[in-house]
PDB file of C-alpha atoms in Angstrom:
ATOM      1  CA  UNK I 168      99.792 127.109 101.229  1.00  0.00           C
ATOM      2  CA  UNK I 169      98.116 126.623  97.745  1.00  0.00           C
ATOM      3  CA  UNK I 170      97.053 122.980  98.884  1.00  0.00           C
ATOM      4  CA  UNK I 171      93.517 121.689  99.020  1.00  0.00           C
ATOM      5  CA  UNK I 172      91.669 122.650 102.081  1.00  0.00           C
ATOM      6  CA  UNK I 173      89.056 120.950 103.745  1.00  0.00           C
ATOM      7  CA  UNK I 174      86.540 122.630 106.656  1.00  0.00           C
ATOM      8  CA  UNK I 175      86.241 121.471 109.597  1.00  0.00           C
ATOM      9  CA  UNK I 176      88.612 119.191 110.253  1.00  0.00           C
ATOM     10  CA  UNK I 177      86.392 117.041 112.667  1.00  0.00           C
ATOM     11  CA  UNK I 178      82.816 117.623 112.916  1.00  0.00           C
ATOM     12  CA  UNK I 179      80.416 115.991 115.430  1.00  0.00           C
ATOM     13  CA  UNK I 180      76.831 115.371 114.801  1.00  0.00           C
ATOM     14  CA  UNK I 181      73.892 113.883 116.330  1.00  0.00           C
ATOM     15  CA  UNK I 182      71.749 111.004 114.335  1.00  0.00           C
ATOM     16  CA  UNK I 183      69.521 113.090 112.249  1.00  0.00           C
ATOM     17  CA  UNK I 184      71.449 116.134 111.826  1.00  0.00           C
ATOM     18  CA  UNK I 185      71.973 118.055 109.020  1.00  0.00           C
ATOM     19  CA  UNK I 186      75.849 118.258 107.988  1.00  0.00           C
ATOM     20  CA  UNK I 187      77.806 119.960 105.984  1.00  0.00           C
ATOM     21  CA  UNK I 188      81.346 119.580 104.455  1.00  0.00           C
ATOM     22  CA  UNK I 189      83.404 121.978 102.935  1.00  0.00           C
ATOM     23  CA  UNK I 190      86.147 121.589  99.941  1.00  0.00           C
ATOM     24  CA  UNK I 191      88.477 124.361  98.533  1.00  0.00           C
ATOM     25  CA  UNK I 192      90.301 123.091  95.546  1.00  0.00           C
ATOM     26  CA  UNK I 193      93.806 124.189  94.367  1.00  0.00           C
ATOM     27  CA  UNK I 194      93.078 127.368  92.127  1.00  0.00           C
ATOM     28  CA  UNK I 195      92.847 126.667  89.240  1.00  0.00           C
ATOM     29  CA  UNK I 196      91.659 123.050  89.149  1.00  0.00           C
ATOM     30  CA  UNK I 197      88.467 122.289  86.960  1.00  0.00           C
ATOM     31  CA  UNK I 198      88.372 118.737  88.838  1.00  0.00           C
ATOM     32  CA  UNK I 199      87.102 118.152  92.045  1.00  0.00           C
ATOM     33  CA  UNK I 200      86.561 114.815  93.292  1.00  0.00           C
ATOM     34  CA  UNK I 201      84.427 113.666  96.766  1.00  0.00           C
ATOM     35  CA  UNK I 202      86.375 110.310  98.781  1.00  0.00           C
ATOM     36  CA  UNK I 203      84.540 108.728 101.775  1.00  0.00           C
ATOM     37  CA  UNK I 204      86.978 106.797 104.088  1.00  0.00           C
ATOM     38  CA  UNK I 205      85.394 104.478 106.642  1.00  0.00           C
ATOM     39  CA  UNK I 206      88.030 103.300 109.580  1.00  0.00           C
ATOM     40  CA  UNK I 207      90.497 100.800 107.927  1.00  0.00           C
ATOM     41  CA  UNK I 208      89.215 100.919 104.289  1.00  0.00           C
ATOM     42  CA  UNK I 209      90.629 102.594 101.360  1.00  0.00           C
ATOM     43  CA  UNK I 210      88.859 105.941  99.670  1.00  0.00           C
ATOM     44  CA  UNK I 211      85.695 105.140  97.921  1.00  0.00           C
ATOM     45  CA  UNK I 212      84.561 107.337  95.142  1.00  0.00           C
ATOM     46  CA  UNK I 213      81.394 109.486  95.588  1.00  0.00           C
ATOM     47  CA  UNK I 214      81.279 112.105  93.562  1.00  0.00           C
ATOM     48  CA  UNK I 215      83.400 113.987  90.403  1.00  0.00           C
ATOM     49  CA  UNK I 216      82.423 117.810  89.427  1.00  0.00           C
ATOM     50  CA  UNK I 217      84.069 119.239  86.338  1.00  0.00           C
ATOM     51  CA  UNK I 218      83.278 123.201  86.700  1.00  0.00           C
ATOM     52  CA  UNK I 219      79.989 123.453  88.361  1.00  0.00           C
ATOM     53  CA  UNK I 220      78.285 120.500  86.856  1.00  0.00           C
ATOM     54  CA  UNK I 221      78.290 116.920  88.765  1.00  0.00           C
ATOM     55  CA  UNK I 222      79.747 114.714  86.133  1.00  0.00           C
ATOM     56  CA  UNK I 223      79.873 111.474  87.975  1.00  0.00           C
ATOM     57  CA  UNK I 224      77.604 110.755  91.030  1.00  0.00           C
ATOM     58  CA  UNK I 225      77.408 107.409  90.973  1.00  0.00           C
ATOM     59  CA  UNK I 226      78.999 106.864  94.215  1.00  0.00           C
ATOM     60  CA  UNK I 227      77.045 108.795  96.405  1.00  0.00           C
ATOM     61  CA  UNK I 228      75.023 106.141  98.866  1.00  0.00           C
ATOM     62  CA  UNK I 229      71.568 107.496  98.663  1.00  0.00           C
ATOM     63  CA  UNK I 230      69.366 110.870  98.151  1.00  0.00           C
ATOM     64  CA  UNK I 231      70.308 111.553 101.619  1.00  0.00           C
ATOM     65  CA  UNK I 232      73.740 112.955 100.596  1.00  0.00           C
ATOM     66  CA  UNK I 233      74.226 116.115  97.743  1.00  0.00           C
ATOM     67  CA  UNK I 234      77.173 118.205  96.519  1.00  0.00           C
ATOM     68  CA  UNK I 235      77.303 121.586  94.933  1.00  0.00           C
ATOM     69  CA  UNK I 236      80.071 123.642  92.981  1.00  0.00           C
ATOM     70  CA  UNK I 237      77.938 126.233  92.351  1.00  0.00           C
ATOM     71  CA  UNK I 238      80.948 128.197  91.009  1.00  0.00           C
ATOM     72  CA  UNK I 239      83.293 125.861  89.999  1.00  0.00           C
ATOM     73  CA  UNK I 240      85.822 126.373  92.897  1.00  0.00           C
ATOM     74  CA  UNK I 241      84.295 125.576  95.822  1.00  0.00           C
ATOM     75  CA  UNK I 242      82.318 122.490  96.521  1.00  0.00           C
ATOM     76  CA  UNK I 243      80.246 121.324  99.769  1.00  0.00           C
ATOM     77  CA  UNK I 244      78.683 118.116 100.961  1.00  0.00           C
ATOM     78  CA  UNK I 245      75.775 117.523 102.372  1.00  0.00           C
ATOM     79  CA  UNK I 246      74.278 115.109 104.376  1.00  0.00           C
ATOM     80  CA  UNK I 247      70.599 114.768 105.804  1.00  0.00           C
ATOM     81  CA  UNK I 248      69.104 113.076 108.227  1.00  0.00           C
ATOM     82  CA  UNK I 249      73.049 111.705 109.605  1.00  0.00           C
ATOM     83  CA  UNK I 250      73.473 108.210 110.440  1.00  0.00           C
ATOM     84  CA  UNK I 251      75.889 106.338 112.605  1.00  0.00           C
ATOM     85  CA  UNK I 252      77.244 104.513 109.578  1.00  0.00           C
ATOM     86  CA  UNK I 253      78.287 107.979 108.059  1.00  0.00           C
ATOM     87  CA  UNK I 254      80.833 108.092 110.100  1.00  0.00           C
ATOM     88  CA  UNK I 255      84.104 108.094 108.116  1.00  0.00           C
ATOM     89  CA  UNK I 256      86.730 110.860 106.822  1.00  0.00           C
ATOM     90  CA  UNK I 257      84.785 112.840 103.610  1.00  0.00           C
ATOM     91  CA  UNK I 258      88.138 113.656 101.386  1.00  0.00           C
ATOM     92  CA  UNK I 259      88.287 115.884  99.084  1.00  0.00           C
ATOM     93  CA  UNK I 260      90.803 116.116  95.728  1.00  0.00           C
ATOM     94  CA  UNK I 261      90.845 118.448  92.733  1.00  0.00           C
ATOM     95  CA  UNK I 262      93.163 118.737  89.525  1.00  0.00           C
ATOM     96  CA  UNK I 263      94.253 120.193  86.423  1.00  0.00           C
ATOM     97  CA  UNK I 264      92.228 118.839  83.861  1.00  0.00           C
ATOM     98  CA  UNK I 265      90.736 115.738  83.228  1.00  0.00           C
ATOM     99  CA  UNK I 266      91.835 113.413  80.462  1.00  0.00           C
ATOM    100  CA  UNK I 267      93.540 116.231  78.467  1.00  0.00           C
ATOM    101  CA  UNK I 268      97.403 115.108  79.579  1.00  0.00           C
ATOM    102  CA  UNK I 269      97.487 112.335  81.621  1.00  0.00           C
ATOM    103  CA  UNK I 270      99.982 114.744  83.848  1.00  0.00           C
ATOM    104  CA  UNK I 271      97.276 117.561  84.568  1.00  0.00           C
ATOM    105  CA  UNK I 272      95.116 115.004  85.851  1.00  0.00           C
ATOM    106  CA  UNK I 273      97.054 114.089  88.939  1.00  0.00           C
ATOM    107  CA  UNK I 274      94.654 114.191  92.160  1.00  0.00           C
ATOM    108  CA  UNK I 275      95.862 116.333  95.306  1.00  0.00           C
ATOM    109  CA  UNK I 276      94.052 115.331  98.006  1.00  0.00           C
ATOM    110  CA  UNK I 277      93.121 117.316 101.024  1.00  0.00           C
ATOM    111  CA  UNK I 278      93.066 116.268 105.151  1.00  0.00           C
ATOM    112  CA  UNK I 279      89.800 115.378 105.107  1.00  0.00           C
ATOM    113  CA  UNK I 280      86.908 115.879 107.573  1.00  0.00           C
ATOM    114  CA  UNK I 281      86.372 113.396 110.369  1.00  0.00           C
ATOM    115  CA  UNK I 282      83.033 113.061 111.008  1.00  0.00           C
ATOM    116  CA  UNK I 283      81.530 111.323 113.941  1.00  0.00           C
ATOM    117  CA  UNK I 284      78.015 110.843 113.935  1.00  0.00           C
ATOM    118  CA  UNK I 285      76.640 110.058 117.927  1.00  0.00           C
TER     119      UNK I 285
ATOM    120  CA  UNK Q 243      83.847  96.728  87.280  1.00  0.00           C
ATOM    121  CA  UNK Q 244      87.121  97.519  88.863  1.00  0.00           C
ATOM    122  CA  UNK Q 245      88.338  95.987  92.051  1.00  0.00           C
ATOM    123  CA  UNK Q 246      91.878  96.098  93.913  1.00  0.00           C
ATOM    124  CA  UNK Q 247      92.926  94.126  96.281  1.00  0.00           C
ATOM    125  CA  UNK Q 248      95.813  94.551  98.550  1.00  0.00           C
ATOM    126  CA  UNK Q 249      96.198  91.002 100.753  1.00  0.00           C
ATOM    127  CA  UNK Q 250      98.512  92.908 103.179  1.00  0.00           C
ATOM    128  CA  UNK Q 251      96.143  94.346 106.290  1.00  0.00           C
ATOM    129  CA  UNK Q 252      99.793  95.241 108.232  1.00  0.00           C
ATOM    130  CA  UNK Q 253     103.087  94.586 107.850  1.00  0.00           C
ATOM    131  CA  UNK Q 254     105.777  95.092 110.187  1.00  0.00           C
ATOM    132  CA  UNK Q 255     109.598  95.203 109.803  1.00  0.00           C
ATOM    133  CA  UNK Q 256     113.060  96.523 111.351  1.00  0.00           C
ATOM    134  CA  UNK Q 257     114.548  99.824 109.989  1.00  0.00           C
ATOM    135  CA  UNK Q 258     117.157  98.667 106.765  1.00  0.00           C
ATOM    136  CA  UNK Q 259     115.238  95.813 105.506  1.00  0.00           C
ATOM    137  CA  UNK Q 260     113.693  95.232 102.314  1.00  0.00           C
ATOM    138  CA  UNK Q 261     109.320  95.489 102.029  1.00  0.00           C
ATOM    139  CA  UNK Q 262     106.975  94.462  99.176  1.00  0.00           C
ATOM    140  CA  UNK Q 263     103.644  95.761  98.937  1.00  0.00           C
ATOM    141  CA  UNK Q 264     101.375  93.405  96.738  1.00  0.00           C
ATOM    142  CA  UNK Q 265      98.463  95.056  94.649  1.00  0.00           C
ATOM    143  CA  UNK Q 266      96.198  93.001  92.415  1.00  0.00           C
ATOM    144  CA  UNK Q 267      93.755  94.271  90.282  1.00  0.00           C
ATOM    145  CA  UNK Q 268      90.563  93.341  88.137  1.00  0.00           C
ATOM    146  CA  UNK Q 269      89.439  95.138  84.837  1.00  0.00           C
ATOM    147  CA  UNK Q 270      88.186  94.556  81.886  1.00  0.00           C
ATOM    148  CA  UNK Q 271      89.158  97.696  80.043  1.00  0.00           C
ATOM    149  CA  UNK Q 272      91.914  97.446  78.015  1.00  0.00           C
ATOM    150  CA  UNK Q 273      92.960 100.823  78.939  1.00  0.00           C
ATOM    151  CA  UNK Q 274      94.001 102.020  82.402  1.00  0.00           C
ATOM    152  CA  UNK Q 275      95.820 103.603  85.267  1.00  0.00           C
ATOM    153  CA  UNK Q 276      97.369 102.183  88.111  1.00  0.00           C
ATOM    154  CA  UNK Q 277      98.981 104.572  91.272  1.00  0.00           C
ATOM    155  CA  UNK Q 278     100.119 104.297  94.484  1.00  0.00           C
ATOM    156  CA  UNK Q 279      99.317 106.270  97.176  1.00  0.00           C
ATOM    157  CA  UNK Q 280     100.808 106.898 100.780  1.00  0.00           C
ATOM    158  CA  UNK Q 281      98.755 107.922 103.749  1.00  0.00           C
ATOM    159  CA  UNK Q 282     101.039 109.030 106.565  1.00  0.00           C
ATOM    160  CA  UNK Q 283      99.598 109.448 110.040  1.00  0.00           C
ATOM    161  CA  UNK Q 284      98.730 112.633 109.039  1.00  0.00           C
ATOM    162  CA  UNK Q 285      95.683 111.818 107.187  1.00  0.00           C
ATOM    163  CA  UNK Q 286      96.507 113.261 104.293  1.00  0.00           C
ATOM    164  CA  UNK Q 287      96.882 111.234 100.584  1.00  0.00           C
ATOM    165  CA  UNK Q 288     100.590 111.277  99.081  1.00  0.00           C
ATOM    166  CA  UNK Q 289     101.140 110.305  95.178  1.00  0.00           C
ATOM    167  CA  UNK Q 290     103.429 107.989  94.687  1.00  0.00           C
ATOM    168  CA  UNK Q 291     103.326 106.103  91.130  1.00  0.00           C
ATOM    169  CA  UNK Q 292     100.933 106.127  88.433  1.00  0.00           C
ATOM    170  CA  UNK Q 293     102.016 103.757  85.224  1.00  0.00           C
ATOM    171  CA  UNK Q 294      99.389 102.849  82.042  1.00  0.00           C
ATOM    172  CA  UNK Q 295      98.554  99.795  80.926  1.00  0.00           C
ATOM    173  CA  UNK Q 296     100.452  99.702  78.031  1.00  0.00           C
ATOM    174  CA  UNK Q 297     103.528 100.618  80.236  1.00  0.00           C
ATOM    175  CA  UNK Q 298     105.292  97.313  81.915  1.00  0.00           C
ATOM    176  CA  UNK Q 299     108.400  98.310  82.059  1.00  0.00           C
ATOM    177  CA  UNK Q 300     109.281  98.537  86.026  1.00  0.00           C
ATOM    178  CA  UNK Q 301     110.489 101.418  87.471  1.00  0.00           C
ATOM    179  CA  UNK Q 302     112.660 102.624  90.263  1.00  0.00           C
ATOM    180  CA  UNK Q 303     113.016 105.635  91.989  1.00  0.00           C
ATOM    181  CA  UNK Q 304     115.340 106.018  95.316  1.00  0.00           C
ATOM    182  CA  UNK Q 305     114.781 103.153  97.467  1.00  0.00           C
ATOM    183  CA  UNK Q 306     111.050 102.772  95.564  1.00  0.00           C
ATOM    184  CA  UNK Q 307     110.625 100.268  93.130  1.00  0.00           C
ATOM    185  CA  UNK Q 308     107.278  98.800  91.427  1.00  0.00           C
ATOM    186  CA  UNK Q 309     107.095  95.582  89.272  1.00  0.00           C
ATOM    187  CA  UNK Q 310     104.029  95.912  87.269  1.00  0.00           C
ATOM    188  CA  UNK Q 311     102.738  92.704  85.401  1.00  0.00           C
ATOM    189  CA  UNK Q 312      99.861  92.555  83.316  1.00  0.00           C
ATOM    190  CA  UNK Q 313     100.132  88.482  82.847  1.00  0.00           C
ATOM    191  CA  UNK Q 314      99.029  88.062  87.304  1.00  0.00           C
ATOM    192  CA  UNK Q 315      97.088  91.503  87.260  1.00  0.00           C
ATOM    193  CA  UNK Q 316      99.507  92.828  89.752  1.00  0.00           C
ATOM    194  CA  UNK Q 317     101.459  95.944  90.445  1.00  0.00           C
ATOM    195  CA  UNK Q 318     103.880  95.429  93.897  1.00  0.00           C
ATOM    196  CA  UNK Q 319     105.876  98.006  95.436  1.00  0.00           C
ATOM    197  CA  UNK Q 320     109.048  97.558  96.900  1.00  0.00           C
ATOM    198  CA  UNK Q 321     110.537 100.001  99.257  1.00  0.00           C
ATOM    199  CA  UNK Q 322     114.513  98.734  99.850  1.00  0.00           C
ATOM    200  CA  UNK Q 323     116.675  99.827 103.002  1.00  0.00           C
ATOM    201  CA  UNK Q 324     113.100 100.690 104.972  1.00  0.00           C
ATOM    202  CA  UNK Q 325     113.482 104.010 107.129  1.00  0.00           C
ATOM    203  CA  UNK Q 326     110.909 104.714 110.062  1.00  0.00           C
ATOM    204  CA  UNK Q 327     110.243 107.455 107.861  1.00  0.00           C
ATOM    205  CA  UNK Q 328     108.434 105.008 105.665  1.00  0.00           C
ATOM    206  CA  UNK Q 329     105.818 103.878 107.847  1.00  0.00           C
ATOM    207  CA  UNK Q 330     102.390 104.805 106.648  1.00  0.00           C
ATOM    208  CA  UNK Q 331      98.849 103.278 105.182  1.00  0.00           C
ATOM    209  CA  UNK Q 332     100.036 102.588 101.544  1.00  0.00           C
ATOM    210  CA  UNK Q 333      97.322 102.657  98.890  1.00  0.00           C
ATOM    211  CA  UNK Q 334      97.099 100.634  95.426  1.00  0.00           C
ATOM    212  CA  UNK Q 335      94.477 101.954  93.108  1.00  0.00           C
ATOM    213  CA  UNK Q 336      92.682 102.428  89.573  1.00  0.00           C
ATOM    214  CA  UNK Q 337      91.285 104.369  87.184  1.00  0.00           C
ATOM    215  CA  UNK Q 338      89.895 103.946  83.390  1.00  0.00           C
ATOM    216  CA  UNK Q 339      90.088 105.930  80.594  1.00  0.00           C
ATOM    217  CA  UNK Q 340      86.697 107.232  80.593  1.00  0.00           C
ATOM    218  CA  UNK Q 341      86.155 107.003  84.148  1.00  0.00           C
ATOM    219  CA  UNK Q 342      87.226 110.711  84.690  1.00  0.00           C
ATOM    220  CA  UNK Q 343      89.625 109.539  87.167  1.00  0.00           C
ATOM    221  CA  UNK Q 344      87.613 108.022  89.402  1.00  0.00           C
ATOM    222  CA  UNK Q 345      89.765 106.114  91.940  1.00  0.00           C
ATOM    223  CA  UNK Q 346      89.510 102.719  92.953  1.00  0.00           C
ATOM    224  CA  UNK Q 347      91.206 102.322  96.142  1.00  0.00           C
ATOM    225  CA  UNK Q 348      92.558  98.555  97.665  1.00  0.00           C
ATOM    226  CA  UNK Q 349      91.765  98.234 101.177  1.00  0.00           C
ATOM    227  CA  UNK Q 350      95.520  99.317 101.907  1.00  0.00           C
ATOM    228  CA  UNK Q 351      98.323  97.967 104.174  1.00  0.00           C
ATOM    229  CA  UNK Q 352      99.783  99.696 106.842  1.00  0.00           C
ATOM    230  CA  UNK Q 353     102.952  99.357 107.117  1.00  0.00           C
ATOM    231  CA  UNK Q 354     105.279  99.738 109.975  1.00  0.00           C
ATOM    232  CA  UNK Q 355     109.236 100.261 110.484  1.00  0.00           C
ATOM    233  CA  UNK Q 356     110.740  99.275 113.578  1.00  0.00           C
ATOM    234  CA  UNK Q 357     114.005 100.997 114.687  1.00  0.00           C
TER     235      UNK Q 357
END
């Protein structure tokens, strides 16, 4: 499957924990895009990497949580100190391109990771 | 800012009737996307849709249809003769030139088939 993965699929965590989430894009993708999902919401944006760099991290909550890309595939998120209201599904999406053709930018999104923080 | 809203929490109809999902959005660029996404039970995000803003003209595909109107700020999906297969978390959301993207999800509406 060339889809995008996303390891584990449920993690839990005890309050203060350290956490951390792992995204592998679709080969090829520049893109690569953090969601957080709390329990009947929509996605809401956290964080956009083109290559390595963080282009857009406007969305993450507070200095508890970081991402890295270090080589522009592969991106993990990481949360310190956990608390309770981190509990949500972290998704994950990568494309194309950005903003090059509107049809390379298309988001594929992977399963997510549930985590539960206790 | 952007903000969608989707009214809808849940709907819930039998198998063969008609559905329509509203979406209504707030922008003040001039430029943007707007997409629909489906979230079966599975977890995982499905595209449906995306149209531009400069793009009204409605579009159909299969037993999907979406009425976009830029006068009410609203983009509504319709999904005609509903299947069981059809019942998922549906998602209305934006994006802005410039914004890299970055996806502004409604709150969705789940939506449910009866047989």
């Amino acid at each position: 499957g060339a889809g995008v993965s996303q390891t584990p699929s449920n993690k839990v965590t005890e309050k203060g924990k350290y956490v951390e989430l792992r995204c592998d894009p679709i080969s090829g993708h520049t893109a690569l895009y953090w969601y957080r999902q709390s329990l009947g919401q929509g996605p809401e944006f956290l964080i956009y990497f083109q290559g390595t760099g963080a282009a857009d991290d406007s969305g993450l909550p507070n200095d508890r949580f970081f991402a890295v890309r270090p080589e522009g595939s592969v991106s993990t998120l990481k949360i310190q100190r956990t608390e309770r209201g981190d509990s949500a599904v972290y998704l994950c999406a990568s494309s194309l391109t950005v903003w090059e053709r509107i049809e390379d930018d298309e988001q594929f999104f992977g399963p997510g990771t549930r985590l539960t923080v206790l | 800012a952007q903000k969608v809203t989707q009214a809808q929490t849940e709907i819930s109809v039998v198998e063969k009737e008609d559905v329509t999902l509203d979406c209504v959005y707030e922008t003040r660029d001039t430029t943007y996307y707007l997409f629909w996404y489906k979230q079966p039970p599975s977890g995982e995000l499905v595209f449906l849709i995306r149209r531009n803003s400069f793009d009204e003209q409605n579009e159909i595909s299969g037993r999907y249809s979406w009425n976009f109107q830029k006068s009410t700020s609203s983009f509504n999906f319709t999904i005609t003769a509903s299947q069981v297969v059809d019942s998922a978390v549906y998602f209305c959301a934006l994006s802005v030139m410039g914004g890299a993207q970055k996806l502004v999800f409604g709150q969705g509406t789940r939506l449910t088939i009866n047989p």
